[in-house]
Amino acid sequence: MPCRSLEESDASMRQRLVNSLSQSFPGSALSKALQCINDEEDMKDPLSSSCFAELRLDKEVPDEDDELTSLAWLQDSNLLKDINAGEDEEMKENDDIKMEPGYAQTHPSHVPYNPQKHINSKPPYSFSCLIFMALEESPTKMLPVKDIYQWILSHFPYFQNAPTGWKNSVRHNLSLNKCFKKVDKDRGHQTIGKGSLWCVDPDYRPNLLQALRKTPYHPYHQLQMLANPQPSQNNHYQLYGLKPQPLAPRLGPNSISPHLFPFLSRRLGQSHLDIDSDIKDVAQTLVSLKTWSKAKADNASFAEGLKIKLGDMKSPKRVIPKGPVICTDNPSEDHTYSITRVEADEDEYIPGSPGSSIDDEYDFGSDDDIDDDFSEDEYDDLKKHVRKDGSLELKRGRKRDNLDSEGESGVDEVDGCISDNNNTRTSKRARLLENAKRHRFEETSEEEKKKIEEGADALLNLAGICLSRQHTFNREIVNEKLDGTKEYPEDIDSVSECSSSS
DNA sequence: GAATCACTAAACATGC
DNA sequence: TGCATGTTTAGTGATT
């Protein structure tokens, strides 16, 4: 393939991914960050120094490591026969999965499931998941059984021709599954005839969410295949012992199609987004700060802004989400009939009322709860982690690893600090900028300014975002994190998301 | 092999 | 009375 075409395909491919990200998470910090970087003068390609760069093919890969990482021997040994066969089968079955009428067969696990297309395949979701999806898609978060039937029928045509026993199963599931409960007729906002309105028990919603995320079918199969290149590629992640970051919207192998279930996917996607959007937000803030510092139009102190920002992050008033999104590692506790409550709450649950949203399960505290200032002790503690070169020594929390491996939401830790939620984060970012502009250094030497910029770069790098200017601190971080040596690879700058896994 | 879970089927009760 | 809904029990198959 001609090099030009290769580059074009790379560019278009990556652009598709960016578009996908933007569409999946419109207005997200990541999108904004990408856009912000895109606006940078030197950033002709917004992805060239991000994780997306890993989507490039091997055209620039040195040859010396071919023997170690090439999987040609697998092909030679025909060991990939089954895999290839699976791909062929996938293509074949994607066209149309034909089965004998009346023969309900669960959708094959290797084929991306399309309920509108694979009408002869039994949906790969359990009834509890189906009910959960129906309820979550409902504006009022509560539905009568009849409407649950209807939702399932409309979204999963398979059931249109299925024996009526599935309705019994739905009712059975509603009755037995503790995740669902009836709404008091008094509190039901709508009048229905017989029967009750059903809703999701908020205490069990995390369980259901987790169960949904663990479903093996997702709409971004192809995208994720691109985002997770085969180990045959000699990428820098492997060279330096780093784990490539999942590119795609942390879609995990269990995302819900945004096309089929827009509301639900948005909810689930938001929890995905929460994974590292905070650090992306920090990055965005830093980009702003850096640009602003660079222009020297304003002499505000990045360090002061950083102090404020980290002060926010360290605020003792920060409220840890009370409802664990990661409920359990035990699959059996996802949404079974017999699970114990995550957090017992005898208060009556009113679906559709404030607090019923998945977002509302977390008490992020109001903006008033967040102090713009923080104690001197906290600042001193912060200073301990600021390197001489101005970069910040960040600790990646243990839960970060969970994110990488599980795709679940969680927290980033900055020396134990818990990251914030989008809502408060947005307002905090605005306030951070305001505060940073408000707090200015009386005198800032050129050296200090340089340190400020480097500090910003360090945090940007930690967020997986590299600006055009090459940065020595980057190398230092990599070295510190990896092997402690003073050497660094020549092309380390292409390892843009390295810090996420270090 | 036991335990657990999801699913299915059936019977029965209840309410409109 | 018929039907939809809700509850309960029992059985089966898959998975761990």
Short mmCIF file of C-alpha atoms (C1' of nucleotides) in Angstrom, two decimals:
data_model
loop_
_atom_site.label_atom_id
_atom_site.label_comp_id
_atom_site.label_asym_id
_atom_site.label_seq_id
_atom_site.Cartn_x
_atom_site.Cartn_y
_atom_site.Cartn_z
CA MET A 1 0.00 0.00 0.00
CA PRO A 2 1.41 3.38 -0.89
CA CYS A 3 2.61 5.36 2.01
CA ARG A 4 0.33 8.21 1.23
CA SER A 5 -2.72 6.05 1.27
CA LEU A 6 -1.55 4.55 4.46
CA GLU A 7 -1.29 7.89 6.10
CA GLU A 8 -4.64 8.92 4.79
CA SER A 9 -6.23 5.82 6.09
CA ASP A 10 -4.57 6.34 9.41
CA ALA A 11 -5.80 9.85 9.57
CA SER A 12 -9.30 8.96 8.57
CA MET A 13 -9.31 6.05 10.92
CA ARG A 14 -8.22 8.14 13.81
CA GLN A 15 -10.61 10.85 12.83
CA ARG A 16 -13.38 8.33 12.92
CA LEU A 17 -12.35 7.38 16.38
CA VAL A 18 -12.33 10.96 17.51
CA ASN A 19 -15.70 11.46 15.98
CA SER A 20 -16.91 8.37 17.70
CA LEU A 21 -15.61 9.63 20.97
CA SER A 22 -17.19 12.96 20.44
CA GLN A 23 -20.48 11.42 19.55
CA SER A 24 -20.40 8.99 22.37
CA PHE A 25 -19.45 11.56 24.87
CA PRO A 26 -20.48 14.90 23.49
CA GLY A 27 -19.15 17.75 25.43
CA SER A 28 -16.92 15.52 27.44
CA ALA A 29 -13.71 16.73 28.89
CA LEU A 30 -11.85 14.44 26.59
CA SER A 31 -13.50 15.88 23.54
CA LYS A 32 -12.81 19.31 24.78
CA ALA A 33 -9.28 18.45 25.58
CA LEU A 34 -8.80 17.01 22.15
CA GLN A 35 -10.34 20.04 20.62
CA CYS A 36 -8.21 22.26 22.76
CA ILE A 37 -5.11 20.51 21.70
CA ASN A 38 -6.26 20.57 18.15
CA ASP A 39 -6.31 24.29 18.38
CA GLU A 40 -2.71 24.33 19.36
CA GLU A 41 -0.67 25.89 16.66
CA ASP A 42 1.70 23.05 16.24
CA MET A 43 -0.79 20.30 16.56
CA LYS A 44 -1.59 19.48 13.01
CA ASP A 45 -2.73 16.11 14.04
CA PRO A 46 -4.55 16.06 17.33
CA LEU A 47 -3.89 12.41 17.74
CA SER A 48 -0.32 12.15 16.77
CA SER A 49 0.87 12.39 20.30
CA SER A 50 -1.96 10.69 22.03
CA CYS A 51 -2.95 7.13 22.41
CA PHE A 52 -4.55 7.30 19.00
CA ALA A 53 -1.14 7.42 17.51
CA GLU A 54 -0.91 3.78 18.33
CA LEU A 55 -3.43 3.19 15.64
CA ARG A 56 -0.76 3.84 13.15
CA LEU A 57 0.35 0.86 11.33
CA ASP A 58 3.80 -0.49 11.62
CA LYS A 59 5.27 1.62 8.95
CA GLU A 60 7.60 3.35 11.33
CA VAL A 61 8.44 0.41 13.39
CA PRO A 62 12.05 -0.55 13.63
CA ASP A 63 12.91 -3.91 12.34
CA GLU A 64 15.17 -5.06 15.04
CA ASP A 65 12.46 -6.37 17.24
CA ASP A 66 10.54 -8.12 14.59
CA GLU A 67 11.55 -11.56 15.57
CA LEU A 68 10.46 -11.06 19.11
CA THR A 69 7.09 -9.58 18.47
CA SER A 70 6.03 -10.78 15.09
CA LEU A 71 3.25 -13.27 15.11
CA ALA A 72 4.09 -14.62 11.73
CA TRP A 73 5.09 -17.85 13.34
CA LEU A 74 1.58 -18.16 14.56
CA GLN A 75 0.32 -17.94 11.05
CA ASP A 76 2.91 -20.40 9.91
CA SER A 77 1.90 -22.79 12.57
CA ASN A 78 -1.68 -22.30 11.62
CA LEU A 79 -2.38 -21.56 15.23
CA LEU A 80 -4.58 -18.70 14.27
CA LYS A 81 -6.77 -20.94 12.27
CA ASP A 82 -9.55 -20.84 14.77
CA ILE A 83 -9.31 -17.11 15.15
CA ASN A 84 -9.48 -16.51 11.47
CA ALA A 85 -12.25 -18.95 11.19
CA GLY A 86 -14.08 -17.02 13.82
CA GLU A 87 -13.61 -13.81 11.90
CA ASP A 88 -14.92 -15.38 8.77
CA GLU A 89 -17.79 -16.76 10.66
CA GLU A 90 -18.45 -13.37 12.12
CA MET A 91 -18.59 -11.79 8.71
CA LYS A 92 -20.84 -14.50 7.55
CA GLU A 93 -23.15 -14.33 10.49
CA ASN A 94 -23.23 -10.59 10.46
CA ASP A 95 -24.86 -10.77 7.10
CA ASP A 96 -27.68 -12.77 8.42
CA ILE A 97 -27.89 -15.33 11.09
CA LYS A 98 -30.34 -17.89 9.97
CA MET A 99 -31.65 -20.46 12.29
CA GLU A 100 -34.44 -22.83 12.32
CA PRO A 101 -37.67 -21.12 13.27
CA GLY A 102 -38.61 -21.75 16.80
CA TYR A 103 -35.18 -22.90 17.69
CA ALA A 104 -34.07 -20.37 20.22
CA GLN A 105 -30.37 -20.17 20.30
CA THR A 106 -28.39 -17.72 22.29
CA HIS A 107 -26.47 -15.35 20.13
CA PRO A 108 -22.94 -16.58 19.43
CA SER A 109 -20.49 -14.82 21.62
CA HIS A 110 -18.07 -13.88 18.88
CA VAL A 111 -20.61 -12.02 16.78
CA PRO A 112 -21.54 -8.47 17.66
CA TYR A 113 -25.15 -8.64 18.51
CA ASN A 114 -27.69 -6.59 16.69
CA PRO A 115 -31.13 -7.24 18.08
CA GLN A 116 -32.84 -5.73 15.07
CA LYS A 117 -30.86 -7.87 12.74
CA HIS A 118 -30.39 -11.12 14.54
CA ILE A 119 -34.04 -11.68 15.10
CA ASN A 120 -33.56 -15.38 15.30
CA SER A 121 -30.97 -15.21 18.00
CA LYS A 122 -32.03 -15.17 21.53
CA PRO A 123 -30.76 -11.94 23.05
CA PRO A 124 -27.58 -12.41 25.00
CA TYR A 125 -28.99 -10.43 27.87
CA SER A 126 -30.64 -11.98 30.83
CA PHE A 127 -34.21 -11.07 31.56
CA SER A 128 -33.10 -8.95 34.43
CA CYS A 129 -30.90 -6.96 32.06
CA LEU A 130 -33.71 -6.60 29.59
CA ILE A 131 -36.03 -5.36 32.27
CA PHE A 132 -33.39 -3.07 33.57
CA MET A 133 -32.81 -1.61 30.14
CA ALA A 134 -36.51 -1.09 29.66
CA LEU A 135 -36.86 0.66 32.97
CA GLU A 136 -33.78 2.76 32.45
CA GLU A 137 -34.95 3.84 29.05
CA SER A 138 -38.21 4.91 30.51
CA PRO A 139 -38.36 8.64 31.22
CA THR A 140 -40.09 8.01 34.50
CA LYS A 141 -37.89 5.05 35.38
CA MET A 142 -40.94 2.98 36.05
CA LEU A 143 -43.09 0.88 33.82
CA PRO A 144 -45.97 -1.51 34.09
CA VAL A 145 -45.31 -5.01 33.01
CA LYS A 146 -47.18 -4.41 29.83
CA ASP A 147 -44.87 -1.63 28.81
CA ILE A 148 -41.89 -3.72 29.70
CA TYR A 149 -43.22 -6.33 27.36
CA GLN A 150 -43.66 -3.71 24.70
CA TRP A 151 -40.20 -2.32 25.15
CA ILE A 152 -38.66 -5.74 24.88
CA LEU A 153 -40.74 -6.52 21.83
CA SER A 154 -39.82 -3.32 20.10
CA HIS A 155 -36.13 -3.55 20.87
CA PHE A 156 -35.74 -7.28 20.53
CA PRO A 157 -37.87 -8.51 17.66
CA TYR A 158 -36.77 -11.97 18.55
CA PHE A 159 -39.51 -12.08 21.12
CA GLN A 160 -42.18 -11.27 18.58
CA ASN A 161 -41.99 -14.79 17.32
CA ALA A 162 -40.89 -16.37 20.53
CA PRO A 163 -43.24 -18.46 22.60
CA THR A 164 -45.19 -16.45 25.13
CA GLY A 165 -43.33 -18.07 27.96
CA TRP A 166 -40.91 -15.20 27.98
CA LYS A 167 -43.58 -12.96 29.44
CA ASN A 168 -43.94 -15.32 32.28
CA SER A 169 -40.23 -15.18 32.71
CA VAL A 170 -40.37 -11.42 32.81
CA ARG A 171 -43.01 -11.47 35.47
CA HIS A 172 -41.20 -14.14 37.33
CA ASN A 173 -38.05 -12.08 37.21
CA LEU A 174 -39.80 -8.97 38.38
CA SER A 175 -41.23 -10.80 41.31
CA LEU A 176 -38.21 -12.71 42.35
CA ASN A 177 -35.41 -10.41 41.44
CA LYS A 178 -34.64 -8.08 44.27
CA CYS A 179 -33.32 -5.54 41.84
CA PHE A 180 -36.85 -4.67 40.89
CA LYS A 181 -39.63 -3.52 43.04
CA LYS A 182 -43.12 -2.30 42.69
CA VAL A 183 -43.97 1.31 43.08
CA ASP A 184 -46.61 2.19 45.55
CA LYS A 185 -49.71 2.99 43.65
CA ASP A 186 -50.06 6.08 45.76
CA ARG A 187 -46.75 7.30 44.55
CA GLY A 188 -47.08 6.19 41.02
CA HIS A 189 -47.46 9.29 39.00
CA GLN A 190 -49.46 7.62 36.35
CA THR A 191 -52.66 5.78 36.64
CA ILE A 192 -52.71 2.34 35.25
CA GLY A 193 -55.33 -0.28 35.39
CA LYS A 194 -54.42 -3.46 37.05
CA GLY A 195 -50.97 -4.32 37.99
CA SER A 196 -48.27 -2.15 39.35
CA LEU A 197 -45.53 0.01 38.14
CA TRP A 198 -42.13 -1.53 38.41
CA CYS A 199 -38.88 0.22 38.96
CA VAL A 200 -35.27 -0.53 39.63
CA ASP A 201 -34.29 -0.65 43.22
CA PRO A 202 -31.63 2.07 43.41
CA ASP A 203 -29.65 -0.02 45.81
CA TYR A 204 -29.27 -2.64 43.17
CA ARG A 205 -28.79 -0.43 40.18
CA PRO A 206 -25.00 -0.68 40.42
CA ASN A 207 -25.34 -4.41 40.34
CA LEU A 208 -27.44 -4.24 37.24
CA LEU A 209 -25.09 -1.80 35.64
CA GLN A 210 -22.22 -4.07 36.32
CA ALA A 211 -24.12 -6.98 34.93
CA LEU A 212 -24.85 -5.01 31.81
CA ARG A 213 -21.28 -4.02 31.40
CA LYS A 214 -20.29 -7.60 31.52
CA THR A 215 -22.42 -8.55 28.62
CA PRO A 216 -20.12 -9.71 25.90
CA TYR A 217 -21.60 -7.78 23.02
CA HIS A 218 -20.97 -4.23 22.16
CA PRO A 219 -21.43 -1.98 19.19
CA TYR A 220 -17.86 -0.87 18.94
CA HIS A 221 -16.37 -4.18 18.23
CA GLN A 222 -14.52 -3.08 15.15
CA LEU A 223 -13.50 0.13 16.76
CA GLN A 224 -12.08 -1.62 19.71
CA MET A 225 -10.22 -4.05 17.58
CA LEU A 226 -8.52 -1.06 16.07
CA ALA A 227 -7.93 0.45 19.40
CA ASN A 228 -6.30 -2.63 20.80
CA PRO A 229 -3.78 -3.64 18.24
CA GLN A 230 -2.52 -7.11 18.23
CA PRO A 231 0.71 -7.72 20.06
CA SER A 232 2.41 -8.25 16.77
CA GLN A 233 2.83 -4.55 16.49
CA ASN A 234 6.12 -3.31 17.68
CA ASN A 235 4.76 -0.42 19.53
CA HIS A 236 6.49 1.48 22.20
CA TYR A 237 4.20 0.25 24.86
CA GLN A 238 5.70 -3.15 24.56
CA LEU A 239 9.17 -1.88 24.08
CA TYR A 240 9.00 -0.07 27.34
CA GLY A 241 6.87 -2.49 29.17
CA LEU A 242 3.84 -0.30 29.12
CA LYS A 243 0.32 -1.33 28.69
CA PRO A 244 -1.50 0.35 25.84
CA GLN A 245 -4.52 2.19 26.97
CA PRO A 246 -7.81 1.16 25.64
CA LEU A 247 -8.57 3.77 23.19
CA ALA A 248 -12.10 3.68 22.67
CA PRO A 249 -14.30 5.28 24.97
CA ARG A 250 -13.42 2.73 27.50
CA LEU A 251 -16.23 1.03 25.90
CA GLY A 252 -15.17 -2.06 27.43
CA PRO A 253 -16.44 -5.23 26.06
CA ASN A 254 -19.82 -4.51 27.40
CA SER A 255 -21.18 -1.31 26.16
CA ILE A 256 -24.72 -0.76 25.24
CA SER A 257 -25.42 0.41 21.77
CA PRO A 258 -26.04 4.14 21.80
CA HIS A 259 -28.14 3.73 18.73
CA LEU A 260 -30.44 1.16 20.16
CA PHE A 261 -30.47 2.34 23.72
CA PRO A 262 -29.47 5.96 23.64
CA PHE A 263 -30.55 6.83 27.09
CA LEU A 264 -29.04 3.81 28.71
CA SER A 265 -25.85 4.00 26.78
CA ARG A 266 -25.50 7.59 27.77
CA ARG A 267 -25.82 6.61 31.38
CA LEU A 268 -23.41 3.79 31.09
CA GLY A 269 -21.12 5.84 28.95
CA GLN A 270 -21.03 8.50 31.53
CA SER A 271 -19.72 6.14 34.08
CA HIS A 272 -17.09 5.14 31.59
CA LEU A 273 -16.30 8.71 31.03
CA ASP A 274 -15.85 9.31 34.68
CA ILE A 275 -12.94 7.01 34.71
CA ASP A 276 -10.33 9.45 33.72
CA SER A 277 -12.22 12.47 32.66
CA ASP A 278 -11.04 14.18 35.74
CA ILE A 279 -7.45 13.99 34.77
CA LYS A 280 -8.43 15.01 31.28
CA ASP A 281 -10.13 17.94 32.81
CA VAL A 282 -7.02 18.78 34.69
CA ALA A 283 -5.20 18.54 31.42
CA GLN A 284 -7.62 20.87 29.80
CA THR A 285 -7.19 23.28 32.61
CA LEU A 286 -3.49 23.02 32.31
CA VAL A 287 -3.62 23.60 28.61
CA SER A 288 -5.50 26.75 29.30
CA LEU A 289 -3.12 27.73 32.00
CA LYS A 290 -0.16 26.90 29.90
CA THR A 291 -1.37 28.81 26.92
CA TRP A 292 -2.23 31.64 29.07
CA SER A 293 1.14 31.54 30.73
CA LYS A 294 2.86 31.18 27.41
CA ALA A 295 1.24 34.23 25.99
CA LYS A 296 2.48 36.15 28.96
CA ALA A 297 -0.54 38.26 28.59
CA ASP A 298 -1.38 37.38 32.07
CA ASN A 299 1.15 36.74 34.73
CA ALA A 300 -1.01 34.49 36.80
CA SER A 301 0.69 31.69 38.51
CA PHE A 302 0.21 28.23 37.33
CA ALA A 303 1.55 27.01 40.60
CA GLU A 304 -1.06 29.01 42.35
CA GLY A 305 -3.69 27.60 40.09
CA LEU A 306 -2.32 24.17 40.64
CA LYS A 307 -2.35 24.75 44.30
CA ILE A 308 -5.97 25.66 44.13
CA LYS A 309 -6.85 22.80 41.90
CA LEU A 310 -5.11 20.27 44.01
CA GLY A 311 -6.50 21.91 47.01
CA ASP A 312 -9.89 21.18 45.57
CA MET A 313 -8.92 17.65 44.94
CA LYS A 314 -7.64 17.24 48.42
CA SER A 315 -10.52 18.94 49.99
CA PRO A 316 -11.59 16.99 53.01
CA LYS A 317 -15.11 17.90 52.16
CA ARG A 318 -14.99 15.86 49.04
CA VAL A 319 -17.55 13.22 49.28
CA ILE A 320 -16.72 9.78 48.13
CA PRO A 321 -19.50 8.23 46.15
CA LYS A 322 -21.54 6.27 48.55
CA GLY A 323 -22.77 3.87 46.00
CA PRO A 324 -19.98 1.72 44.72
CA VAL A 325 -20.12 1.41 41.01
CA ILE A 326 -17.85 -1.51 41.19
CA CYS A 327 -20.03 -3.58 43.34
CA THR A 328 -18.17 -6.74 43.42
CA ASP A 329 -15.78 -8.84 41.53
CA ASN A 330 -18.01 -11.70 42.02
CA PRO A 331 -20.20 -12.09 38.98
CA SER A 332 -22.71 -13.92 41.04
CA GLU A 333 -23.43 -10.78 42.93
CA ASP A 334 -24.27 -8.70 39.94
CA HIS A 335 -27.96 -8.94 39.99
CA THR A 336 -29.02 -12.24 41.29
CA TYR A 337 -32.15 -13.01 43.10
CA SER A 338 -30.44 -13.62 46.36
CA ILE A 339 -27.81 -10.94 46.62
CA THR A 340 -27.58 -8.86 49.70
CA ARG A 341 -28.15 -5.21 49.34
CA VAL A 342 -25.24 -3.07 48.55
CA GLU A 343 -26.50 -0.52 50.90
CA ALA A 344 -29.74 -1.13 52.60
CA ASP A 345 -32.08 1.75 52.52
CA GLU A 346 -35.51 1.31 53.86
CA ASP A 347 -36.65 4.63 52.56
CA GLU A 348 -39.24 4.37 49.92
CA TYR A 349 -37.89 4.84 46.50
CA ILE A 350 -39.72 7.14 44.19
CA PRO A 351 -38.67 6.58 40.62
CA GLY A 352 -38.25 9.60 38.51
CA SER A 353 -37.87 11.77 41.50
CA PRO A 354 -34.66 13.57 42.21
CA GLY A 355 -32.14 11.05 43.23
CA SER A 356 -33.33 8.41 40.93
CA SER A 357 -30.83 9.22 38.32
CA ILE A 358 -27.75 7.17 38.24
CA ASP A 359 -25.84 10.33 38.72
CA ASP A 360 -27.78 11.14 41.76
CA GLU A 361 -26.67 8.05 43.46
CA TYR A 362 -23.56 9.86 44.28
CA ASP A 363 -23.29 12.66 46.66
CA PHE A 364 -20.76 14.88 45.11
CA GLY A 365 -21.53 17.70 47.36
CA SER A 366 -22.63 21.06 46.28
CA ASP A 367 -20.36 23.68 44.97
CA ASP A 368 -20.71 25.40 48.24
CA ASP A 369 -19.07 22.48 49.87
CA ILE A 370 -15.87 23.06 48.04
CA ASP A 371 -13.49 25.51 49.43
CA ASP A 372 -11.47 27.53 47.09
CA ASP A 373 -8.74 27.64 49.61
CA PHE A 374 -7.03 24.91 51.47
CA SER A 375 -4.83 24.69 54.43
CA GLU A 376 -1.16 25.40 54.54
CA ASP A 377 -0.58 21.84 55.59
CA GLU A 378 -2.23 20.64 52.45
CA TYR A 379 -0.15 22.97 50.41
CA ASP A 380 2.97 21.82 52.13
CA ASP A 381 1.97 18.30 51.44
CA LEU A 382 1.48 19.18 47.84
CA LYS A 383 4.86 20.79 47.59
CA LYS A 384 6.47 17.60 48.71
CA HIS A 385 5.36 16.05 45.47
CA VAL A 386 6.45 18.79 43.16
CA ARG A 387 9.72 17.89 41.62
CA LYS A 388 12.55 20.25 41.16
CA ASP A 389 11.83 20.54 37.51
CA GLY A 390 8.34 21.65 38.24
CA SER A 391 6.66 18.42 37.34
CA LEU A 392 4.31 16.87 39.72
CA GLU A 393 4.78 13.51 41.23
CA LEU A 394 1.49 11.85 40.85
CA LYS A 395 0.44 8.57 42.24
CA ARG A 396 -1.89 6.47 40.31
CA GLY A 397 -4.38 4.92 42.56
CA ARG A 398 -4.92 1.27 42.88
CA LYS A 399 -8.38 1.67 41.51
CA ARG A 400 -6.85 3.07 38.44
CA ASP A 401 -5.67 -0.38 37.65
CA ASN A 402 -9.17 -1.59 38.03
CA LEU A 403 -10.24 0.87 35.47
CA ASP A 404 -7.75 -0.30 33.02
CA SER A 405 -8.57 -3.87 33.46
CA GLU A 406 -12.24 -3.71 34.08
CA GLY A 407 -13.29 -0.60 32.29
CA GLU A 408 -15.26 0.36 35.32
CA SER A 409 -15.50 3.74 36.72
CA GLY A 410 -13.45 4.62 39.69
CA VAL A 411 -11.24 7.21 41.08
CA ASP A 412 -7.99 8.74 40.23
CA GLU A 413 -5.80 9.48 43.08
CA VAL A 414 -3.39 12.25 43.48
CA ASP A 415 -1.62 11.20 46.54
CA GLY A 416 -4.80 9.79 47.83
CA CYS A 417 -7.08 12.43 46.51
CA ILE A 418 -10.31 11.35 45.02
CA SER A 419 -11.24 12.74 41.70
CA ASP A 420 -14.38 14.63 41.26
CA ASN A 421 -17.54 14.29 39.30
CA ASN A 422 -18.30 16.09 36.11
CA ASN A 423 -20.81 18.41 37.60
CA THR A 424 -18.70 19.89 40.28
CA ARG A 425 -15.68 19.50 38.14
CA THR A 426 -16.97 21.83 35.49
CA SER A 427 -17.75 24.54 37.91
CA LYS A 428 -14.53 23.93 39.73
CA ARG A 429 -12.54 24.21 36.57
CA ALA A 430 -14.11 27.51 35.82
CA ARG A 431 -13.41 28.58 39.32
CA LEU A 432 -9.92 27.28 39.12
CA LEU A 433 -9.25 29.46 36.16
CA GLU A 434 -10.84 32.37 37.88
CA ASN A 435 -8.82 31.77 40.96
CA ALA A 436 -5.66 31.27 39.05
CA LYS A 437 -6.18 34.57 37.36
CA ARG A 438 -7.02 36.15 40.62
CA HIS A 439 -4.02 34.82 42.43
CA ARG A 440 -0.98 36.22 40.75
CA PHE A 441 2.60 36.18 41.59
CA GLU A 442 4.02 39.55 42.36
CA GLU A 443 7.28 38.57 40.87
CA THR A 444 7.90 35.61 38.66
CA SER A 445 11.31 34.92 37.34
CA GLU A 446 11.88 33.41 33.97
CA GLU A 447 13.07 30.29 35.65
CA GLU A 448 9.91 30.01 37.62
CA LYS A 449 7.84 30.54 34.56
CA LYS A 450 9.74 27.80 32.87
CA LYS A 451 9.09 25.51 35.78
CA ILE A 452 5.47 26.38 35.62
CA GLU A 453 5.26 25.42 32.00
CA GLU A 454 7.12 22.23 32.63
CA GLY A 455 4.83 21.43 35.48
CA ALA A 456 1.87 21.91 33.23
CA ASP A 457 3.47 19.73 30.64
CA ALA A 458 4.06 17.06 33.20
CA LEU A 459 0.46 16.93 34.17
CA LEU A 460 -0.62 17.04 30.58
CA ASN A 461 1.64 14.17 29.91
CA LEU A 462 0.12 12.29 32.76
CA ALA A 463 -3.22 12.93 31.19
CA GLY A 464 -1.94 11.34 28.04
CA ILE A 465 -1.75 14.57 26.16
CA CYS A 466 1.43 15.83 24.67
CA LEU A 467 1.86 19.27 23.32
CA SER A 468 4.01 19.90 20.38
CA ARG A 469 6.90 21.10 22.38
CA GLN A 470 9.08 18.25 23.41
CA HIS A 471 9.66 17.97 27.06
CA THR A 472 12.53 16.61 28.97
CA PHE A 473 10.47 15.98 32.03
CA ASN A 474 8.54 13.46 30.03
CA ARG A 475 11.61 11.39 29.64
CA GLU A 476 12.43 11.72 33.24
CA ILE A 477 9.05 10.52 34.26
CA VAL A 478 9.23 7.55 32.00
CA ASN A 479 12.60 6.66 33.33
CA GLU A 480 11.56 7.03 36.87
CA LYS A 481 8.49 5.01 36.39
CA LEU A 482 10.02 2.26 34.42
CA ASP A 483 13.49 1.35 35.28
CA GLY A 484 15.00 4.21 37.13
CA THR A 485 17.79 4.58 34.66
CA LYS A 486 18.91 7.81 33.16
CA GLU A 487 18.53 6.62 29.65
CA TYR A 488 15.52 7.18 27.61
CA PRO A 489 14.40 5.95 24.25
CA GLU A 490 14.87 8.15 21.28
CA ASP A 491 11.32 8.18 20.24
CA ILE A 492 9.76 8.17 23.63
CA ASP A 493 7.64 11.14 22.79
CA SER A 494 5.44 8.95 20.76
CA VAL A 495 4.53 7.14 23.91
CA SER A 496 1.97 9.62 24.77
CA GLU A 497 -0.28 7.72 27.06
CA CYS A 498 2.44 5.94 28.87
CA SER A 499 1.76 7.54 32.16
CA SER A 500 -1.69 6.15 32.34
CA SER A 501 -0.37 2.74 32.98
CA SER A 502 2.78 3.58 34.78
"C1'" DG B 1 -20.42 -33.66 42.66
"C1'" DA B 2 -22.32 -29.68 44.95
"C1'" DA B 3 -23.79 -25.07 44.81
"C1'" DT B 4 -25.51 -21.38 42.37
"C1'" DC B 5 -27.80 -19.07 38.83
"C1'" DA B 6 -30.86 -18.19 34.90
"C1'" DC B 7 -34.53 -19.77 32.60
"C1'" DT B 8 -38.90 -22.10 31.82
"C1'" DA B 9 -43.24 -23.93 32.95
"C1'" DA B 10 -47.05 -24.34 35.65
"C1'" DA B 11 -50.47 -23.54 39.18
"C1'" DC B 12 -52.82 -20.41 41.72
"C1'" DA B 13 -54.45 -15.93 43.57
"C1'" DT B 14 -55.85 -11.28 42.78
"C1'" DG B 15 -57.82 -7.28 40.64
"C1'" DC B 16 -59.95 -4.80 36.89
"C1'" DT C 1 -66.20 -14.32 33.49
"C1'" DG C 2 -62.08 -13.49 31.09
"C1'" DC C 3 -57.84 -11.63 31.11
"C1'" DA C 4 -53.77 -9.48 32.78
"C1'" DT C 5 -50.96 -9.36 36.53
"C1'" DG C 6 -48.41 -11.13 40.51
"C1'" DT C 7 -46.62 -14.94 43.43
"C1'" DT C 8 -44.83 -19.26 44.27
"C1'" DT C 9 -42.96 -23.73 43.32
"C1'" DA C 10 -40.57 -27.05 40.69
"C1'" DG C 11 -37.60 -28.65 37.20
"C1'" DT C 12 -33.71 -28.20 33.93
"C1'" DG C 13 -29.35 -26.83 32.08
"C1'" DA C 14 -25.18 -24.20 32.42
"C1'" DT C 15 -21.53 -22.54 35.05
"C1'" DT C 16 -18.32 -22.35 38.80
#
